[in-house]
Amino acid sequence: MDKKLVFATNNLHKLEEVRNIIGNSFEILSLSDINCNDDIPETADTFEGNALIKARHIYNKYGMNSFADDSGLEVDALDGAPGVHSARYATEGHDHEANINKLLGALNGKENRDAQFRTVAALIIDGKEYIFDGIIKGSITKERAGKNGFGYDPVFMPKGYDKTFAQMTDKEKNSISHRAIAMNKLNEFLKNLPE
Ligand code: IMP
């Protein structure tokens, strides 16, 4: 089979992380590598739906095997919010600071601060669709701590740790993150595909 796979992302950080996981067995191309500048609408109300929209867009338009991911933060006391709306929780503009402020405000006075990050990856090989998920459980801290990472990292403390994602090195976070769990599953699947 074709050893090229399109990862439907323009996020160079994710691309690098996934290339490190998948190694040399597949050539991982980004959207810009295939000259795709389409603004693929993520209109589904589930992570799985949005990941499938992106992977299908590439498979249908370019005829190339592809995968995509969609992630977010799910907070128990907020019935799973911000969920698929994680990037645009406070404003339309991917404003991480405003998102954290809104989250801390919404949890103000609540006992239960349990939360999880979840990634769903959708893979399409020769028209067949496969789904892989990754979850890391933890809790939302009362204040920000740490400067690394992005998004909600300064207020997410994974279970069993006494520091937030933003207090971890990239290597440390990538060894336990939701995205790494989903992408490792996807990689195991790829390794077991017939030649
Ligand atoms: P994406 O689907 O991976 O682009 O994630 C959507 C949004 O979820 C991001 O813009 C962040 O707000 C949040 N998010 C996803 N993964 C992480 C993470 O590892 N740390 C912090 N925030 C994240």
Coordinates of N, CA and C and ligand atoms in Angstrom, one line a residue:
M1 N 0.8 -1.2 0.0 CA 0.0 0.0 0.0 C 0.9 1.3 0.0
D2 N 0.2 2.4 -0.3 CA 0.9 3.7 -0.4 C 1.4 4.0 1.0
K3 N 2.7 4.4 1.1 CA 3.2 4.7 2.4 C 3.2 6.2 2.7
K4 N 2.3 6.9 2.0 CA 2.1 8.3 2.3 C 0.8 8.5 3.1
L5 N 0.8 9.4 4.0 CA -0.5 9.7 4.8 C -0.6 11.2 5.0
V6 N -1.7 11.7 4.7 CA -1.9 13.2 5.0 C -2.5 13.3 6.4
F7 N -1.8 14.2 7.2 CA -2.3 14.5 8.5 C -3.0 15.9 8.2
A8 N -4.4 15.9 8.4 CA -5.1 17.1 8.0 C -5.0 18.2 9.1
T9 N -3.8 18.8 9.1 CA -3.5 19.8 10.1 C -2.5 20.8 9.5
N10 N -2.5 22.0 10.0 CA -1.5 23.0 9.7 C -0.7 23.3 10.9
N11 N -1.0 22.6 12.0 CA -0.4 22.9 13.3 C 1.0 22.2 13.3
L12 N 2.1 23.0 13.2 CA 3.4 22.4 13.0 C 3.8 21.6 14.3
H13 N 3.3 22.1 15.4 CA 3.6 21.4 16.7 C 3.1 20.0 16.7
K14 N 1.8 19.9 16.3 CA 1.2 18.6 16.2 C 1.9 17.7 15.2
L15 N 2.2 18.3 14.1 CA 2.8 17.5 13.0 C 4.1 16.9 13.5
E16 N 4.9 17.7 14.2 CA 6.2 17.2 14.7 C 6.0 16.1 15.7
E17 N 5.0 16.3 16.6 CA 4.7 15.3 17.6 C 4.3 14.0 17.0
V18 N 3.5 14.1 16.0 CA 3.0 12.9 15.3 C 4.1 12.2 14.5
R19 N 4.9 13.0 13.8 CA 6.0 12.4 13.0 C 6.9 11.7 14.0
N20 N 7.1 12.2 15.2 CA 8.0 11.5 16.1 C 7.4 10.2 16.5
I21 N 6.1 10.1 16.7 CA 5.4 8.9 17.1 C 5.5 7.9 16.0
I22 N 5.2 8.3 14.8 CA 5.0 7.3 13.7 C 6.4 6.9 13.0
G23 N 7.4 7.8 13.2 CA 8.7 7.4 12.7 C 8.8 7.4 11.2
N24 N 9.6 6.4 10.7 CA 9.8 6.4 9.3 C 8.9 5.5 8.5
S25 N 8.0 4.8 9.2 CA 7.3 3.8 8.4 C 6.3 4.4 7.4
F26 N 5.8 5.6 7.7 CA 5.0 6.4 6.8 C 5.5 7.8 6.6
E27 N 5.3 8.3 5.4 CA 5.7 9.7 5.2 C 4.4 10.5 5.5
I28 N 4.5 11.4 6.5 CA 3.4 12.2 7.0 C 3.4 13.5 6.3
L29 N 2.4 13.8 5.5 CA 2.3 15.1 4.8 C 1.3 16.0 5.5
S30 N 1.6 17.3 5.6 CA 0.6 18.2 6.2 C -0.3 18.8 5.1
L31 N -1.3 19.6 5.5 CA -2.1 20.2 4.4 C -1.3 21.1 3.5
S32 N -0.3 21.8 4.1 CA 0.4 22.7 3.2 C 1.4 21.9 2.3
D33 N 1.8 20.7 2.7 CA 2.6 19.8 1.8 C 1.8 19.4 0.6
I34 N 0.5 19.3 0.7 CA -0.3 18.9 -0.5 C -1.0 20.1 -1.1
N35 N -0.5 21.3 -0.7 CA -1.1 22.6 -1.2 C -2.6 22.7 -1.0
C36 N -3.0 22.2 0.1 CA -4.4 22.4 0.5 C -4.6 23.6 1.4
N37 N -5.2 24.6 0.9 CA -5.5 25.8 1.7 C -6.9 25.9 2.2
D38 N -7.7 24.9 2.0 CA -9.1 24.9 2.3 C -9.3 25.2 3.8
D39 N -10.3 26.0 4.1 CA -10.7 26.2 5.4 C -11.8 25.1 5.7
I40 N -11.4 24.0 6.2 CA -12.4 22.9 6.4 C -13.3 23.1 7.6
P41 N -14.6 23.3 7.4 CA -15.5 23.7 8.5 C -15.6 22.5 9.5
E42 N -15.4 22.8 10.8 CA -15.6 21.8 11.8 C -16.9 22.0 12.4
T43 N -18.0 21.5 11.8 CA -19.3 21.9 12.2 C -20.0 20.8 13.0
A44 N -19.4 19.7 13.2 CA -20.0 18.6 13.9 C -20.1 18.9 15.4
D45 N -21.0 18.2 16.2 CA -21.0 18.5 17.6 C -20.3 17.4 18.4
T46 N -19.5 16.6 17.8 CA -18.7 15.6 18.5 C -17.2 15.7 18.0
F47 N -16.3 15.3 18.8 CA -14.9 15.2 18.3 C -14.7 14.3 17.1
E48 N -15.4 13.1 17.3 CA -15.3 12.1 16.2 C -15.9 12.7 14.9
G49 N -17.0 13.4 15.0 CA -17.6 14.0 13.8 C -16.6 15.0 13.1
N50 N -16.0 15.8 13.9 CA -15.1 16.8 13.3 C -13.9 16.2 12.8
A51 N -13.3 15.2 13.4 CA -12.1 14.5 12.9 C -12.5 13.9 11.6
L52 N -13.7 13.2 11.5 CA -14.1 12.6 10.3 C -14.3 13.6 9.1
I53 N -14.8 14.8 9.4 CA -15.0 15.8 8.4 C -13.7 16.1 7.7
K54 N -12.7 16.3 8.6 CA -11.3 16.7 8.0 C -10.7 15.6 7.2
A55 N -10.7 14.4 7.8 CA -10.1 13.3 7.1 C -10.8 13.0 5.8
R56 N -12.1 13.0 5.8 CA -12.9 12.7 4.6 C -12.7 13.8 3.5
H57 N -12.5 15.0 4.0 CA -12.3 16.1 3.0 C -11.1 15.8 2.1
I58 N -10.0 15.4 2.8 CA -8.8 15.1 2.1 C -8.9 13.8 1.2
Y59 N -9.5 12.8 1.8 CA -9.6 11.5 1.0 C -10.5 11.8 -0.2
N60 N -11.6 12.5 0.0 CA -12.5 12.7 -1.2 C -12.0 13.6 -2.2
K61 N -11.3 14.7 -1.8 CA -10.8 15.7 -2.7 C -9.5 15.3 -3.4
Y62 N -8.6 14.6 -2.6 CA -7.3 14.4 -3.2 C -7.0 12.9 -3.4
G63 N -7.9 12.0 -3.0 CA -7.7 10.6 -3.1 C -6.6 10.0 -2.4
M64 N -6.2 10.7 -1.3 CA -5.0 10.2 -0.5 C -5.5 9.7 0.9
N65 N -4.8 8.7 1.3 CA -5.1 8.2 2.7 C -4.8 9.3 3.7
S66 N -5.6 9.4 4.7 CA -5.4 10.6 5.6 C -5.9 10.3 7.0
F67 N -5.5 11.2 7.9 CA -6.1 11.2 9.2 C -6.2 12.6 9.8
A68 N -7.0 12.7 10.8 CA -7.2 14.0 11.4 C -7.5 13.8 12.8
D69 N -7.3 14.9 13.7 CA -7.7 14.7 15.1 C -8.5 15.9 15.5
D70 N -9.3 15.7 16.6 CA -10.0 16.8 17.2 C -10.0 16.6 18.7
S71 N -9.7 17.6 19.4 CA -9.5 17.5 20.9 C -10.2 18.5 21.6
G72 N -10.3 18.3 22.9 CA -10.9 19.4 23.8 C -10.9 19.0 25.2
L73 N -11.3 19.9 26.0 CA -11.4 19.7 27.5 C -12.9 19.4 27.9
E74 N -13.1 18.4 28.7 CA -14.4 18.1 29.2 C -14.5 18.2 30.7
V75 N -15.3 19.1 31.2 CA -15.3 19.3 32.7 C -16.6 18.7 33.2
D76 N -16.5 17.8 34.2 CA -17.6 17.1 34.8 C -18.7 18.0 35.3
A77 N -18.3 19.0 36.1 CA -19.3 19.9 36.7 C -20.0 20.8 35.7
L78 N -19.5 20.9 34.5 CA -20.1 21.7 33.4 C -20.7 20.8 32.4
D79 N -21.1 19.6 32.8 CA -21.7 18.7 31.8 C -20.9 18.5 30.5
G80 N -19.6 18.4 30.7 CA -18.7 18.1 29.5 C -18.3 19.3 28.7
A81 N -18.8 20.5 29.1 CA -18.3 21.8 28.5 C -16.8 22.0 28.9
P82 N -16.0 22.7 28.2 CA -16.3 23.3 26.8 C -16.3 22.3 25.7
G83 N -15.8 21.1 25.9 CA -15.9 20.1 24.8 C -15.5 20.5 23.4
V84 N -16.4 20.2 22.4 CA -16.0 20.6 21.1 C -15.8 22.1 20.9
H85 N -16.3 22.9 21.8 CA -16.1 24.3 21.7 C -14.9 24.8 22.5
S86 N -14.0 24.0 22.8 CA -12.8 24.4 23.7 C -12.1 25.5 23.1
A87 N -11.8 25.6 21.8 CA -11.0 26.6 21.3 C -11.7 28.0 21.3
R88 N -13.0 27.9 21.2 CA -13.8 29.2 21.1 C -14.8 29.3 22.3
Y89 N -14.4 28.8 23.4 CA -15.2 28.8 24.6 C -15.7 30.2 25.0
A90 N -14.7 31.2 25.1 CA -15.0 32.5 25.5 C -15.3 33.5 24.4
T91 N -14.5 33.3 23.3 CA -14.7 34.3 22.2 C -14.5 33.5 20.9
E92 N -14.7 34.1 19.8 CA -14.5 33.4 18.5 C -13.0 33.3 18.1
G93 N -12.2 34.0 18.9 CA -10.8 34.2 18.5 C -9.7 33.3 19.0
H94 N -10.0 32.1 19.5 CA -9.0 31.2 20.0 C -8.2 31.9 21.1
D95 N -8.9 32.6 22.0 CA -8.2 33.4 23.0 C -8.0 32.6 24.3
H96 N -6.8 32.0 24.4 CA -6.6 31.0 25.5 C -6.8 31.7 26.9
E97 N -6.3 32.9 27.1 CA -6.4 33.6 28.4 C -7.9 33.8 28.7
A98 N -8.7 34.2 27.8 CA -10.1 34.5 28.0 C -10.8 33.1 28.3
N99 N -10.4 32.1 27.6 CA -11.0 30.8 27.8 C -10.8 30.3 29.2
I100 N -9.5 30.5 29.7 CA -9.2 30.0 31.1 C -10.0 30.9 32.1
N101 N -10.1 32.2 31.9 CA -10.8 33.0 32.8 C -12.3 32.6 32.9
K102 N -12.8 32.3 31.7 CA -14.3 31.9 31.7 C -14.4 30.5 32.5
L103 N -13.5 29.6 32.2 CA -13.5 28.3 32.9 C -13.4 28.5 34.4
L104 N -12.4 29.2 34.9 CA -12.3 29.4 36.3 C -13.5 30.1 36.9
G105 N -14.1 31.0 36.2 CA -15.3 31.7 36.7 C -16.5 30.7 36.8
A106 N -16.6 29.8 35.7 CA -17.7 28.8 35.7 C -17.6 27.8 36.9
L107 N -16.3 27.6 37.3 CA -16.1 26.6 38.4 C -16.0 27.2 39.8
N108 N -16.1 28.5 39.8 CA -16.0 29.2 41.1 C -17.1 28.7 42.0
G109 N -16.6 28.2 43.2 CA -17.6 27.8 44.2 C -18.0 26.3 44.1
K110 N -17.6 25.7 43.0 CA -18.0 24.3 42.8 C -16.9 23.4 43.4
E111 N -17.4 22.3 44.1 CA -16.5 21.3 44.7 C -15.8 20.5 43.7
N112 N -16.6 20.0 42.8 CA -16.1 19.0 41.8 C -15.4 19.7 40.7
R113 N -14.0 19.5 40.6 CA -13.2 20.1 39.6 C -12.7 19.1 38.6
D114 N -13.2 17.9 38.6 CA -12.7 16.8 37.7 C -12.9 17.2 36.3
A115 N -11.9 16.8 35.5 CA -12.0 17.1 34.0 C -11.2 16.1 33.3
Q116 N -11.3 16.1 32.0 CA -10.5 15.2 31.1 C -10.2 15.9 29.8
F117 N -9.0 15.7 29.3 CA -8.8 16.1 27.9 C -9.0 14.8 27.0
R118 N -9.6 15.1 25.9 CA -9.9 13.9 25.0 C -9.5 14.3 23.6
T119 N -8.9 13.3 22.9 CA -8.6 13.4 21.5 C -9.3 12.3 20.8
V120 N -9.9 12.6 19.6 CA -10.3 11.5 18.7 C -9.6 11.7 17.4
A121 N -9.0 10.6 17.0 CA -8.3 10.6 15.7 C -9.1 9.8 14.7
A122 N -9.3 10.3 13.5 CA -10.0 9.5 12.4 C -9.1 9.2 11.3
L123 N -9.0 8.0 10.9 CA -8.1 7.5 9.9 C -8.9 7.0 8.7
I124 N -8.5 7.3 7.5 CA -9.1 6.7 6.3 C -8.1 6.1 5.5
I125 N -8.2 4.7 5.3 CA -7.2 4.0 4.5 C -8.1 3.3 3.4
D126 N -7.8 3.6 2.1 CA -8.5 3.0 1.0 C -10.0 3.0 1.2
G127 N -10.5 4.2 1.7 CA -12.0 4.3 1.9 C -12.6 3.8 3.2
K128 N -11.8 3.0 3.9 CA -12.3 2.5 5.2 C -11.9 3.4 6.3
E129 N -12.9 3.6 7.2 CA -12.7 4.6 8.3 C -12.4 3.9 9.7
Y130 N -11.5 4.4 10.4 CA -11.1 3.9 11.7 C -11.0 5.0 12.7
I131 N -11.4 4.8 14.0 CA -11.4 5.8 15.0 C -10.5 5.4 16.2
F132 N -9.8 6.3 16.7 CA -8.9 6.0 17.9 C -9.1 7.1 18.9
D133 N -9.2 6.8 20.2 CA -9.4 7.9 21.1 C -8.3 7.9 22.2
G134 N -8.1 9.0 22.8 CA -7.2 9.1 23.9 C -7.8 10.0 25.0
I135 N -7.7 9.6 26.2 CA -8.2 10.4 27.3 C -7.2 10.5 28.4
I136 N -7.0 11.7 29.0 CA -6.3 11.8 30.2 C -7.2 12.6 31.2
K137 N -7.3 11.9 32.4 CA -8.1 12.5 33.4 C -7.3 13.3 34.4
G138 N -8.0 14.3 35.0 CA -7.3 15.2 35.9 C -8.3 16.1 36.6
S139 N -7.8 17.3 36.9 CA -8.7 18.3 37.5 C -8.2 19.7 37.2
I140 N -9.2 20.6 37.4 CA -8.9 22.0 37.0 C -8.4 22.7 38.3
T141 N -7.2 23.3 38.3 CA -6.7 24.0 39.5 C -7.4 25.3 39.7
K142 N -7.2 25.9 40.9 CA -7.9 27.2 41.1 C -7.2 28.4 40.5
E143 N -5.9 28.2 40.3 CA -5.1 29.3 39.7 C -4.2 28.7 38.6
R144 N -3.7 29.5 37.7 CA -2.8 29.1 36.7 C -1.4 28.8 37.3
A145 N -0.8 27.8 36.7 CA 0.6 27.5 37.1 C 1.4 27.0 35.9
G146 N 2.5 27.5 35.7 CA 3.4 27.1 34.6 C 3.2 27.9 33.3
K147 N 4.3 27.8 32.5 CA 4.4 28.7 31.3 C 4.4 27.9 30.0
N148 N 4.6 26.6 30.1 CA 4.7 25.8 28.8 C 3.4 25.4 28.2
G149 N 3.4 24.8 27.1 CA 2.2 24.3 26.5 C 1.3 25.4 25.9
F150 N 0.0 25.1 25.8 CA -0.9 26.0 25.2 C -2.3 25.8 25.8
G151 N -3.3 26.5 25.3 CA -4.7 26.3 25.7 C -4.9 26.3 27.2
Y152 N -5.5 25.2 27.7 CA -5.9 25.1 29.1 C -4.8 24.5 30.0
D153 N -3.6 24.3 29.4 CA -2.5 23.6 30.1 C -2.2 24.2 31.5
P154 N -2.2 25.6 31.7 CA -1.9 26.1 33.0 C -2.8 25.8 34.1
V155 N -4.0 25.3 33.8 CA -5.0 25.0 34.8 C -5.4 23.5 34.8
F156 N -4.7 22.7 34.0 CA -5.1 21.2 34.0 C -4.0 20.4 34.7
M157 N -4.4 19.8 35.8 CA -3.4 18.9 36.5 C -3.8 17.5 36.4
P158 N -3.0 16.7 35.6 CA -3.3 15.3 35.4 C -3.3 14.5 36.7
K159 N -4.2 13.5 36.8 CA -4.4 12.7 38.0 C -3.0 12.0 38.3
G160 N -2.6 12.0 39.6 CA -1.4 11.3 39.9 C -0.2 12.2 39.8
Y161 N -0.3 13.5 39.4 CA 0.8 14.4 39.3 C 0.5 15.6 40.2
D162 N 1.6 16.3 40.6 CA 1.3 17.5 41.4 C 1.7 18.8 40.7
K163 N 1.7 18.7 39.3 CA 1.9 19.9 38.5 C 1.0 19.9 37.3
T164 N 0.8 21.1 36.8 CA -0.1 21.2 35.6 C 0.7 20.8 34.4
F165 N -0.1 20.6 33.3 CA 0.5 20.4 32.0 C 1.5 21.5 31.6
A166 N 1.2 22.7 32.0 CA 2.1 23.9 31.7 C 3.4 23.9 32.5
Q167 N 3.4 23.0 33.6 CA 4.7 23.0 34.4 C 5.5 21.8 33.9
M168 N 5.0 21.1 32.9 CA 5.8 19.9 32.4 C 6.6 20.3 31.1
T169 N 7.7 19.6 30.9 CA 8.4 19.7 29.6 C 7.5 19.1 28.5
D170 N 7.8 19.5 27.3 CA 7.0 18.9 26.1 C 7.1 17.4 26.2
K171 N 8.3 16.9 26.5 CA 8.6 15.5 26.4 C 7.7 14.8 27.5
E172 N 7.6 15.4 28.7 CA 6.9 14.8 29.8 C 5.4 14.8 29.4
K173 N 4.9 16.0 28.9 CA 3.4 16.0 28.6 C 3.1 15.1 27.4
N174 N 4.0 15.0 26.4 CA 3.7 14.2 25.3 C 3.8 12.7 25.6
S175 N 4.4 12.3 26.8 CA 4.4 10.9 27.1 C 3.1 10.5 27.8
I176 N 2.2 11.4 28.2 CA 1.0 11.0 28.9 C -0.3 11.7 28.2
S177 N -0.1 12.5 27.3 CA -1.2 13.4 26.8 C -2.3 12.5 26.1
H178 N -3.5 13.1 26.1 CA -4.6 12.5 25.3 C -4.2 12.3 23.8
R179 N -3.6 13.3 23.3 CA -3.2 13.2 21.8 C -2.2 12.1 21.6
A180 N -1.2 12.0 22.5 CA -0.2 10.9 22.4 C -0.9 9.6 22.5
I181 N -1.9 9.4 23.4 CA -2.5 8.1 23.6 C -3.3 7.7 22.3
A182 N -4.0 8.7 21.7 CA -4.8 8.4 20.5 C -3.8 8.1 19.3
M183 N -2.7 8.9 19.2 CA -1.8 8.8 18.1 C -1.0 7.5 18.2
N184 N -0.7 7.1 19.5 CA 0.0 5.8 19.7 C -0.9 4.6 19.2
K185 N -2.2 4.7 19.5 CA -3.1 3.7 19.0 C -3.1 3.6 17.5
L186 N -3.2 4.8 16.9 CA -3.2 4.9 15.5 C -1.9 4.3 14.9
N187 N -0.8 4.6 15.5 CA 0.5 4.1 15.1 C 0.5 2.6 15.2
E188 N 0.0 2.0 16.3 CA 0.0 0.5 16.4 C -0.8 -0.1 15.3
F189 N -2.0 0.6 15.0 CA -2.8 0.1 13.9 C -2.0 0.1 12.6
L190 N -1.3 1.2 12.3 CA -0.6 1.3 11.0 C 0.5 0.2 10.9
K191 N 1.1 0.0 12.1 CA 2.2 -1.0 12.1 C 1.7 -2.4 11.8
N192 N 0.4 -2.7 12.0 CA -0.1 -4.0 11.8 C -0.9 -4.1 10.5
L193 N -0.8 -3.1 9.7 CA -1.5 -3.2 8.4 C -0.7 -4.1 7.5
P194 N -1.4 -4.9 6.6 CA -0.6 -5.7 5.7 C 0.2 -4.9 4.7
E195 N 1.3 -5.3 4.3 CA 2.2 -4.6 3.4 C 1.5 -4.2 2.1
Ligands
IMP1 P1 -7.5 20.8 18.8 O1 -8.7 20.1 18.2 O2 -6.4 19.8 19.2 O3 -7.0 21.9 18.0 O4 -8.0 21.4 20.2 C1 -9.0 22.3 20.3 C2 -8.9 23.1 21.6 O5 -8.9 22.3 22.8 C3 -7.6 23.9 21.7 O6 -7.6 25.1 21.1 C4 -7.4 24.0 23.2 O7 -8.2 25.1 23.7 C5 -8.0 22.7 23.7 N1 -6.9 21.7 23.9 C6 -6.8 20.6 23.1 N2 -5.7 19.9 23.5 C7 -5.1 20.6 24.5 C8 -3.9 20.5 25.3 O8 -3.1 19.5 25.1 N3 -3.7 21.4 26.2 C9 -4.5 22.5 26.4 N4 -5.6 22.7 25.7 C10 -5.9 21.8 24.7

